[in-house]
Tab-separated table of C-alpha atoms (C1' of nucleotides) in Angstrom:
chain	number	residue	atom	x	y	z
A	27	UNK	CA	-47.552	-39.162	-59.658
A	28	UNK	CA	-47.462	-40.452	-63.356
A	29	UNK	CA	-49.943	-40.450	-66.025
A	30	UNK	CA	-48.716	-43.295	-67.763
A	31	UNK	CA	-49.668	-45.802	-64.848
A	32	UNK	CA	-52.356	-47.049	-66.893
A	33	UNK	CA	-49.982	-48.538	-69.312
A	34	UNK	CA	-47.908	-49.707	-66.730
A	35	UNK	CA	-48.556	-53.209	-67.406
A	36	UNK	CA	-46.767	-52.893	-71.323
A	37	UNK	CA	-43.173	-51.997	-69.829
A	38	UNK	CA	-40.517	-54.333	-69.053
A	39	UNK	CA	-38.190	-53.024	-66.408
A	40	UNK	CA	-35.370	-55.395	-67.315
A	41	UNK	CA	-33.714	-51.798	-68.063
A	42	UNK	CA	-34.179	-50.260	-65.055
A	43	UNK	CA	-31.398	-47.999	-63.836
A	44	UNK	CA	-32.444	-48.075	-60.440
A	45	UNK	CA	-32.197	-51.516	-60.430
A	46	UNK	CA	-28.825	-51.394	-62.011
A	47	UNK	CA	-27.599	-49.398	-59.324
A	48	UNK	CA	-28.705	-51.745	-56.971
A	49	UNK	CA	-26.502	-54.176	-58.602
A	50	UNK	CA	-23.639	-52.137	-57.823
A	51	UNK	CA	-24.282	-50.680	-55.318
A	52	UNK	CA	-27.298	-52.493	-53.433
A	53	UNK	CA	-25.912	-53.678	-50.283
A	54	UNK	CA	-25.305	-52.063	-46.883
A	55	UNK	CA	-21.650	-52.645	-46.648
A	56	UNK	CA	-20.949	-51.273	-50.254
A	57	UNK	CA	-23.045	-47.785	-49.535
A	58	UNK	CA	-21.069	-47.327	-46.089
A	59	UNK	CA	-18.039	-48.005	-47.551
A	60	UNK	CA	-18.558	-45.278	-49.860
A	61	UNK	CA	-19.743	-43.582	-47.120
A	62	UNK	CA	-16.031	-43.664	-45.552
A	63	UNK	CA	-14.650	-43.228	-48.988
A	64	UNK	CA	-16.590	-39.718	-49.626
A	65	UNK	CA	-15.918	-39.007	-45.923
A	66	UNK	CA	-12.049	-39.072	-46.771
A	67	UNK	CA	-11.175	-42.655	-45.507
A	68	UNK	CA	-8.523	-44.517	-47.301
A	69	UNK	CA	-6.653	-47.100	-45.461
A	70	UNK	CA	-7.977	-50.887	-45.826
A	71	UNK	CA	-8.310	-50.717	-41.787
A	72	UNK	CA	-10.324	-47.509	-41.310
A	73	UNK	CA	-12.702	-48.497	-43.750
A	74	UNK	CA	-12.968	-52.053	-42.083
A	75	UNK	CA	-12.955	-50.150	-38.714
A	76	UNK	CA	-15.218	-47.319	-39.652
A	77	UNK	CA	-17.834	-48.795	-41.605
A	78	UNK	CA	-17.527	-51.255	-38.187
A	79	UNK	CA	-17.424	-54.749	-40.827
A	80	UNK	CA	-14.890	-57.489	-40.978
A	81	UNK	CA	-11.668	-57.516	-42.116
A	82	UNK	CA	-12.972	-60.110	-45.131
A	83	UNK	CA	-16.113	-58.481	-45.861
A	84	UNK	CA	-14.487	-55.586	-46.241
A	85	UNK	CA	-11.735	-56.994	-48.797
A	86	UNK	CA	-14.249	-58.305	-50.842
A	87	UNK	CA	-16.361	-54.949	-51.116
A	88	UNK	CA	-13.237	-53.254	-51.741
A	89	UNK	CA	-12.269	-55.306	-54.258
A	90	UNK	CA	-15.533	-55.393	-56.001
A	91	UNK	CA	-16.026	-51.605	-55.715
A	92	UNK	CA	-12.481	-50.914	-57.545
A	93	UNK	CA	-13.671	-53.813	-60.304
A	94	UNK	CA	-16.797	-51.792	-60.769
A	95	UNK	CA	-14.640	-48.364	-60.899
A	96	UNK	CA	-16.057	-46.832	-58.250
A	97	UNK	CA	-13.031	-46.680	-56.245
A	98	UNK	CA	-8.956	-46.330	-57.760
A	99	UNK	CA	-6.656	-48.495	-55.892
A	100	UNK	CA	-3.224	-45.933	-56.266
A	101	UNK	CA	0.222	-46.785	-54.403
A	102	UNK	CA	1.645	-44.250	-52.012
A	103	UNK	CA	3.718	-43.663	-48.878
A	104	UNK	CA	4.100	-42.059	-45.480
A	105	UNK	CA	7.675	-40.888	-44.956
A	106	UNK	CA	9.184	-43.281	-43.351
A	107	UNK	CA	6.413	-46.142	-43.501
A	108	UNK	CA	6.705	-48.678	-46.550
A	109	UNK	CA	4.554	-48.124	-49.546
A	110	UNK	CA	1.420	-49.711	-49.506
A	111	UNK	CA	-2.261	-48.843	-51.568
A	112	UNK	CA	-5.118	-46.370	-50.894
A	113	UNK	CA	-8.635	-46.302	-52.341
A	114	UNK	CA	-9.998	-43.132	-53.636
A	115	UNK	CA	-13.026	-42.287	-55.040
A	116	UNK	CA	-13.321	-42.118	-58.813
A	117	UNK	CA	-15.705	-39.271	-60.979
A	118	UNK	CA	-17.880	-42.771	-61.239
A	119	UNK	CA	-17.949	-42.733	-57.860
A	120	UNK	CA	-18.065	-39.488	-56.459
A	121	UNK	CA	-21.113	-39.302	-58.964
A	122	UNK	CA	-22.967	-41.551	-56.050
A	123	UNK	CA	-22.808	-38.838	-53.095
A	124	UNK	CA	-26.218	-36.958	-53.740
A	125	UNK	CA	-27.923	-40.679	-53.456
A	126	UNK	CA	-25.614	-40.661	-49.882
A	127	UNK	CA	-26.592	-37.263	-49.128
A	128	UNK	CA	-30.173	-38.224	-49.910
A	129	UNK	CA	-29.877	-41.009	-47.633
A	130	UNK	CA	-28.505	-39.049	-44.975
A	131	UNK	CA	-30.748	-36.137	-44.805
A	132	UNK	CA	-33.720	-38.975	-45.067
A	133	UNK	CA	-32.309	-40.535	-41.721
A	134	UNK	CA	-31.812	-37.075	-40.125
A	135	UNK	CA	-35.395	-36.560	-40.689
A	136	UNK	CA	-36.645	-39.728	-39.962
A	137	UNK	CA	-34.570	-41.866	-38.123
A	138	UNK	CA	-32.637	-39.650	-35.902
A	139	UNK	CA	-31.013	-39.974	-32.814
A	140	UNK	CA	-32.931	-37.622	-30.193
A	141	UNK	CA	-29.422	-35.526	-30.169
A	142	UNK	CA	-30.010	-34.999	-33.708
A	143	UNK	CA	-28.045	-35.908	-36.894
A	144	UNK	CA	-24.439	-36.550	-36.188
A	145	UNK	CA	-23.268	-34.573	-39.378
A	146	UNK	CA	-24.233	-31.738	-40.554
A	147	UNK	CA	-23.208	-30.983	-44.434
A	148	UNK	CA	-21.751	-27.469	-45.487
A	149	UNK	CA	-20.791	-25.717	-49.043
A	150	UNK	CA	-17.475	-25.539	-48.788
A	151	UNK	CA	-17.547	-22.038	-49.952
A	152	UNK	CA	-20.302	-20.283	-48.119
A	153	UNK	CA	-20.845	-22.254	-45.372
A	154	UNK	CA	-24.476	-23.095	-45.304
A	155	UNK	CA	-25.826	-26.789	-45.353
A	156	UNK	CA	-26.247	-28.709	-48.058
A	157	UNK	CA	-29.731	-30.309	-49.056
A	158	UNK	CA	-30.234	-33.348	-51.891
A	159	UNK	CA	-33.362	-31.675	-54.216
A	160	UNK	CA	-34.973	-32.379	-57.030
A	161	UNK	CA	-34.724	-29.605	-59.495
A	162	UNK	CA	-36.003	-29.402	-63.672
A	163	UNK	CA	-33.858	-28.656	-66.485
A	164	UNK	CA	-36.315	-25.293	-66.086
A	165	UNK	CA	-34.608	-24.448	-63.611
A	166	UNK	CA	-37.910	-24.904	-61.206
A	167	UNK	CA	-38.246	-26.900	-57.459
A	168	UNK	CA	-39.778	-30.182	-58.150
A	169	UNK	CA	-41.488	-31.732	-55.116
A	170	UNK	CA	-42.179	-36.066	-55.397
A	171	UNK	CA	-45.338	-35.447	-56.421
A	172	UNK	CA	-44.483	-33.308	-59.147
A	173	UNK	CA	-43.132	-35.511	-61.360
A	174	UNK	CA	-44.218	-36.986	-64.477
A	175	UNK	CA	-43.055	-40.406	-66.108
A	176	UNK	CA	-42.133	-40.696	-69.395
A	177	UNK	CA	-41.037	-43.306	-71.994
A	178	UNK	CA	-37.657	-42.909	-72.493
A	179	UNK	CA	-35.809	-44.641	-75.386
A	180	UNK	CA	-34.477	-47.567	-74.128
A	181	UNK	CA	-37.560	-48.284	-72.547
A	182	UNK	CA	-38.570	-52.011	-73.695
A	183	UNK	CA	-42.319	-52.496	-74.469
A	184	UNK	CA	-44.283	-55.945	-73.961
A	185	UNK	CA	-44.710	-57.868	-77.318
A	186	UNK	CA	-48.092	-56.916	-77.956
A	187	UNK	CA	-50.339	-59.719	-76.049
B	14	UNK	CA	-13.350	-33.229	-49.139
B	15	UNK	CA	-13.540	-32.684	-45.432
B	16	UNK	CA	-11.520	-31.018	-43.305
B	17	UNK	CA	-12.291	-32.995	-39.876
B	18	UNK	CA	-10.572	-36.240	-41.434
B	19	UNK	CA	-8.167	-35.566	-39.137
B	20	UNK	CA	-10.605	-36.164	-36.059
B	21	UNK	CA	-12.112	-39.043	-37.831
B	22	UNK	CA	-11.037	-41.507	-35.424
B	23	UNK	CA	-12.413	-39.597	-32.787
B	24	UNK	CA	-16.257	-39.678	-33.744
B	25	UNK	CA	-18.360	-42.784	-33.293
B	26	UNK	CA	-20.156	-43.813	-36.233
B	27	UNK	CA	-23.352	-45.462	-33.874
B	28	UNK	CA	-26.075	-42.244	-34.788
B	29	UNK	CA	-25.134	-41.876	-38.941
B	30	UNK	CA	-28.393	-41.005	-40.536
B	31	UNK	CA	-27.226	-43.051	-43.837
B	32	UNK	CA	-26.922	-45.955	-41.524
B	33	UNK	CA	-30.281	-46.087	-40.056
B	34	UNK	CA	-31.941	-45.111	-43.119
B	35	UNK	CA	-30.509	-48.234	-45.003
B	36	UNK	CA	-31.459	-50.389	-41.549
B	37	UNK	CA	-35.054	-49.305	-43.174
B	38	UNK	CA	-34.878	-49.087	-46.892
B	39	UNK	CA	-31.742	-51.113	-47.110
B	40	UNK	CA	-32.309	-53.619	-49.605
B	41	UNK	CA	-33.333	-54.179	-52.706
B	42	UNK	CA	-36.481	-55.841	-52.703
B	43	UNK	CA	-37.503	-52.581	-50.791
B	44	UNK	CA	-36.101	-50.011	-52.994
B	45	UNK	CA	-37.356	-51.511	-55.487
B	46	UNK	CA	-40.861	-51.587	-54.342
B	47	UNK	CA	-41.124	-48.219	-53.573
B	48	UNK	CA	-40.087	-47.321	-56.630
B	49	UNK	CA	-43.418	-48.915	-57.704
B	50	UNK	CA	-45.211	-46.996	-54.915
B	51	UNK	CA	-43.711	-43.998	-56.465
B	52	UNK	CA	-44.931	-44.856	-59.860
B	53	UNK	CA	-48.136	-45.374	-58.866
B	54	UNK	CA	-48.579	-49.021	-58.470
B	55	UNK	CA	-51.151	-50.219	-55.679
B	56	UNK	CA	-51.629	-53.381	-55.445
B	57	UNK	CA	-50.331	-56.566	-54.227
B	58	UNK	CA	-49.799	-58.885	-57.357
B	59	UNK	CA	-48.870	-55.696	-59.038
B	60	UNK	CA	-46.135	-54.843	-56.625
B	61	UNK	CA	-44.599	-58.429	-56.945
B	62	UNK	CA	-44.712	-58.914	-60.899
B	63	UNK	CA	-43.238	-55.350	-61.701
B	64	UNK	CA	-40.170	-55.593	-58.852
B	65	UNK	CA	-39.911	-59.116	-60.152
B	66	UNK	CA	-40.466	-60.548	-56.569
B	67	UNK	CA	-42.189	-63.694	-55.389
B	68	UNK	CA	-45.132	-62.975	-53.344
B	69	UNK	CA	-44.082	-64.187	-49.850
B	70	UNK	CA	-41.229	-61.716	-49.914
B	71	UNK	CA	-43.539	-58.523	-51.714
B	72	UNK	CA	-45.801	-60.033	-48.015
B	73	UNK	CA	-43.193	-59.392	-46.124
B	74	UNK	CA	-41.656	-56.271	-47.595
B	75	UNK	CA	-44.607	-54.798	-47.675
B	76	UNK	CA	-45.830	-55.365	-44.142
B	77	UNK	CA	-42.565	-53.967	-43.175
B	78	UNK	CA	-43.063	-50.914	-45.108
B	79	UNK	CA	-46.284	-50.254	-43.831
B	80	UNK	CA	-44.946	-51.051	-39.693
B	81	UNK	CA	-42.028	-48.372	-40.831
B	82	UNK	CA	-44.798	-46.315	-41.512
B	83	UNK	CA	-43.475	-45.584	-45.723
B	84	UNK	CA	-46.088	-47.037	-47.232
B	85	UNK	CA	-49.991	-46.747	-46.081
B	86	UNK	CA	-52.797	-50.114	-46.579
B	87	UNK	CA	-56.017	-48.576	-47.017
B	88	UNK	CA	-59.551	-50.484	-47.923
B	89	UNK	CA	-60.624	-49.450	-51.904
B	90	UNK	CA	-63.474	-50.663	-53.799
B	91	UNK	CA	-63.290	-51.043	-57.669
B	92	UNK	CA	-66.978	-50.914	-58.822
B	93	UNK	CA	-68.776	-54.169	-58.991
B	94	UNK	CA	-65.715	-55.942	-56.874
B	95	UNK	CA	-65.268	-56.559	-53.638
B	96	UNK	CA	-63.349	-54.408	-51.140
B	97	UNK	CA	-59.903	-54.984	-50.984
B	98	UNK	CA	-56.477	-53.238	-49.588
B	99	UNK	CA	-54.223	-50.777	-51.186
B	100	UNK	CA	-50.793	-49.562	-50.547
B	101	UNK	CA	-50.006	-46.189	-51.269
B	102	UNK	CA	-46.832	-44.090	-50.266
B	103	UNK	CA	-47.144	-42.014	-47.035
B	104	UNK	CA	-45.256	-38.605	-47.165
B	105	UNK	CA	-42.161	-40.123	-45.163
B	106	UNK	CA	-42.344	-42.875	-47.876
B	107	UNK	CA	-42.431	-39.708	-50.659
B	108	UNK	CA	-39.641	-38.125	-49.220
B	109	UNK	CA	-37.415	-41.435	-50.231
B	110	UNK	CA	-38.108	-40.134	-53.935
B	111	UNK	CA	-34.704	-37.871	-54.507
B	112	UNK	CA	-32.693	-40.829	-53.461
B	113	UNK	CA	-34.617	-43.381	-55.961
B	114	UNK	CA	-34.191	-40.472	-58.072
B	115	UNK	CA	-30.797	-39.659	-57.551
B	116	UNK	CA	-29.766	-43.759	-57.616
B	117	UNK	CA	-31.816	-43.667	-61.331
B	118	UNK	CA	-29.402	-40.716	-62.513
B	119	UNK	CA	-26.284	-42.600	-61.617
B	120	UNK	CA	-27.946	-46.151	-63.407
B	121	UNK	CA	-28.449	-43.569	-66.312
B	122	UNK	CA	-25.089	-42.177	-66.538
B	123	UNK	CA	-22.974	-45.102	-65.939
B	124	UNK	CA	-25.330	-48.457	-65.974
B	125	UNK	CA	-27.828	-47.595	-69.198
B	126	UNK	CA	-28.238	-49.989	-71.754
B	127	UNK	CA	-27.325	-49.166	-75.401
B	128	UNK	CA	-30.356	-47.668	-75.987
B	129	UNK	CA	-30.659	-45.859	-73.565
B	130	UNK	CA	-32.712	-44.867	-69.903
B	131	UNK	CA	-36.124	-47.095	-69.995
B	132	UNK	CA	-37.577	-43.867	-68.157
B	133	UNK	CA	-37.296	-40.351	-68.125
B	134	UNK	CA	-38.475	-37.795	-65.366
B	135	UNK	CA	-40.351	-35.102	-66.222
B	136	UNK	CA	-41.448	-31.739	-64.410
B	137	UNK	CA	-45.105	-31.820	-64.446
B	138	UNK	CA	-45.470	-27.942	-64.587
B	139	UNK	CA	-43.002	-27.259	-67.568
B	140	UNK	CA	-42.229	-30.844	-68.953
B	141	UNK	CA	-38.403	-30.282	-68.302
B	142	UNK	CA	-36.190	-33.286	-67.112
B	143	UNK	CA	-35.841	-33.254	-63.392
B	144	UNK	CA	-32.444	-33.838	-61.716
B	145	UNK	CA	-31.444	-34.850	-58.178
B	146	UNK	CA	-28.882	-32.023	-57.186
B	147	UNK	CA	-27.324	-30.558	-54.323
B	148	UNK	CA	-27.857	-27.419	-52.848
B	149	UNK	CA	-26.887	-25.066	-50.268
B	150	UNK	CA	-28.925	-22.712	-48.186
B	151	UNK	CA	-27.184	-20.300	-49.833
B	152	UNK	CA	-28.979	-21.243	-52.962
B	153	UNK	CA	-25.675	-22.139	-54.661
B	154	UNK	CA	-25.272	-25.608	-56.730
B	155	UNK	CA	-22.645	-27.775	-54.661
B	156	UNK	CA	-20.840	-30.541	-56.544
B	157	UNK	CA	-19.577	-33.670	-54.715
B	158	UNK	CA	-16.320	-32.472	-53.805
B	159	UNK	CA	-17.068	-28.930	-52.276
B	160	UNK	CA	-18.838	-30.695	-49.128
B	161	UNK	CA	-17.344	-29.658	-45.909
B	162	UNK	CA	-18.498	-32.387	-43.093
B	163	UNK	CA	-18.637	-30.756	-39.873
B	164	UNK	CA	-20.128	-32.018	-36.377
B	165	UNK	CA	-23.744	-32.414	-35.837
B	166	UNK	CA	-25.513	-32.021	-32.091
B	167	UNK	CA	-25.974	-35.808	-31.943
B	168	UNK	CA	-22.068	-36.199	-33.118
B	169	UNK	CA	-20.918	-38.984	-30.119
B	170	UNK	CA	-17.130	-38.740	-29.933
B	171	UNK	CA	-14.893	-41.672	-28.300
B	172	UNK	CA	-14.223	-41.125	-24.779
B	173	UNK	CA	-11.026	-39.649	-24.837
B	174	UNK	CA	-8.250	-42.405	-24.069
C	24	DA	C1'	-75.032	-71.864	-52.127
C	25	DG	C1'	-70.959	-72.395	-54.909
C	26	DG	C1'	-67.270	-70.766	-57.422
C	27	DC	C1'	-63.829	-67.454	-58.687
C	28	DT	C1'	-60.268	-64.147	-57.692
C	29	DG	C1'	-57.061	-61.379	-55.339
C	30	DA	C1'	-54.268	-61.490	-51.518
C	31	DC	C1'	-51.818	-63.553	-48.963
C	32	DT	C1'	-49.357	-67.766	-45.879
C	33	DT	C1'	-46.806	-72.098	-45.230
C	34	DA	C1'	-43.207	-75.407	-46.196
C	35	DG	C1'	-38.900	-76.571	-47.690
C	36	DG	C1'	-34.697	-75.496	-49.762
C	37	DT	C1'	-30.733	-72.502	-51.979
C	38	DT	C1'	-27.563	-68.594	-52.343
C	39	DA	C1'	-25.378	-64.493	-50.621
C	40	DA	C1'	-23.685	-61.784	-46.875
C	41	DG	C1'	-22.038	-61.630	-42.725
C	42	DC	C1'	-18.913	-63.033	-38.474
C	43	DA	C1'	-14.713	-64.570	-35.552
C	44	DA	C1'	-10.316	-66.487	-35.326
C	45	DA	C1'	-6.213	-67.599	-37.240
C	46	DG	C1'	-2.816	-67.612	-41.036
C	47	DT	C1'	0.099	-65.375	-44.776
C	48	DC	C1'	3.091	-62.147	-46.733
C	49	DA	C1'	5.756	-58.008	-48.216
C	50	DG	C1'	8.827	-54.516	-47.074
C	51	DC	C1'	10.561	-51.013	-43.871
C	52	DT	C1'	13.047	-50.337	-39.219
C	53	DA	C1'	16.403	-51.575	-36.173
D	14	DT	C1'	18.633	-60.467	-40.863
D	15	DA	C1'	14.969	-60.484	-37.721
D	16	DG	C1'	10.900	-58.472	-36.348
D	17	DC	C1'	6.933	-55.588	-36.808
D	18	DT	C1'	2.952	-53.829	-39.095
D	19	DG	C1'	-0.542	-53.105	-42.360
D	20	DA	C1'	-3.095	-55.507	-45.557
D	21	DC	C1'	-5.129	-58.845	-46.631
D	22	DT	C1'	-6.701	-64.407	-47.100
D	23	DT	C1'	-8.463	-68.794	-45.372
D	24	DT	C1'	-11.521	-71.675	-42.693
D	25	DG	C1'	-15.667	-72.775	-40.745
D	26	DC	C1'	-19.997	-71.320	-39.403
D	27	DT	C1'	-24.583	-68.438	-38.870
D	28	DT	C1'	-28.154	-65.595	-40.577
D	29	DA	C1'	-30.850	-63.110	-44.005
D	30	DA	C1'	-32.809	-62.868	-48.447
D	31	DC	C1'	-34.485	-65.085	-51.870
D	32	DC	C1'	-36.946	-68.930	-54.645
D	33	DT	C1'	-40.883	-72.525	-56.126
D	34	DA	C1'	-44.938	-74.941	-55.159
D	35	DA	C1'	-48.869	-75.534	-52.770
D	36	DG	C1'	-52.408	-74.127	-49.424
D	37	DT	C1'	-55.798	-70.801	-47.180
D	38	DC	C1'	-59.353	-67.517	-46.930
D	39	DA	C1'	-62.717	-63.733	-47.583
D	40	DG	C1'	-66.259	-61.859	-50.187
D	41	DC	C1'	-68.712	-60.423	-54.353
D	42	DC	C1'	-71.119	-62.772	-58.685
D	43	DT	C1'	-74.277	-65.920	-60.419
DNA sequence: AGGCTGACTTAGGTTAAGCAAAGTCAGCTA
DNA sequence: TAGCTGACTTTGCTTAACCTAAGTCAGCCT
């Protein structure tokens, strides 16, 4: 899958942006919350409800996904009701749903219920269902095993040895 | 971004496909060895040094992996050393690659260091940067917010009231 | 046969993530 | 102005995910 596994052992992946995600993003809760959030949820209660977590986890995720600008905290009102705040996703965000939709269509492959998925994604425009793929700058299909690993620049080398 | 928000409250969230995929894959020890898997690691010590792991929780991980059926042990024989197991990624392991592709694009946009992505995908055919996107059917591009979310055959909806 | 090495396991302890149950508090509605 | 409701917070506890340090064990190499 790489041709620069043999110098594996020289990187440092202290700059990983996988693993940076994961620090934002790397726990259950936080991915079904955004789950709810890209599903249109925005009362403190539905997502607490939906995502099916307490009422304190769920303050604290919140919370921590609004400090890490993933979610906008904005105050608005029902007529009638008193004001109160919603969470909506951000561009930062809403940049996260093809790893959700990845997940998803994963889990409808592998992990489904023997109904089948319980969602099924469409384009808005045309109707037909929506697929996470991996596609080159070329403009080609890439399957996993197509893909080559390269040094990018940040990419922090061992000290020699 | 959907149009069923409406009916939220009526669905049951016990079948979602993100859900059970992250009851597999969801944390970050795992993640983050299949990202090795995926970049060609092998074996054992390897696997704990690069994720940064200690070795009773790589054990563990890994034997999980390999019961969910991601990751495959295999015997392998370096010449002139004895036999010894591998771990290589299966193709339901493989097809967990957009989404630790996708997660790497959002730790690139928005979690980089100064200097930048440590790694960069390339197309092995054409050498162009490969992208996590998503796509209709229809063979349009779909961005985050043109996702309709409609009911699935496994969709279990509360029982009335 | 004895030692080395890679691949784990065991023991013991810490931190983070979760829960349930109950409390607080602001601001409409009546 | 009193009460209700949505949105949290606080308390106290359990479980899961880690860690370090040390131990085990199989099999080629000498």
């Amino acid at each position: 899958m790489t041709d620069l596994l043999a110098d594996r052992d020289g990187w440092l992946m202290t700059n990983c942006s996988i693993a940076r995600t994961l620090d934002v993003v790397g726990n259950r809760s936080t991915l079904l919350l955004l789950r709810e959030a890209s599903l249109g949820t925005r009362r403190f209660d539905d997502f607490a409800a939906r995502v099916g977590i307490s009422e304190p986890v769920a303050a604290a995720r919140l919370k921590q996904l609004v400090a890490d600008g993933l979610l906008e905290r904005r105050p608005y009102q029902e007529p009638g009701k008193r004001t109160r705040d919603e969470y909506v996703l951000t561009d930062k965000g809403a940049q996260l749903v093809p790893v959700l939709v990845a997940l998803r269509q994963w889990g409808d492959t592998w992990a489904a219920d023997d109904a089948g998925p319980s969602v099924r994604l469409e384009h808005h425009d045309c109707g037909a269902e929506v697929h996470a793929v991996l596609r080159c700058a070329g403009g080609h299909d890439v399957e996993p095993d197509e893909l080559d690993v390269r040094p990018g620049p940040g990419l922090l080398r061992v000290d020699s040895e």
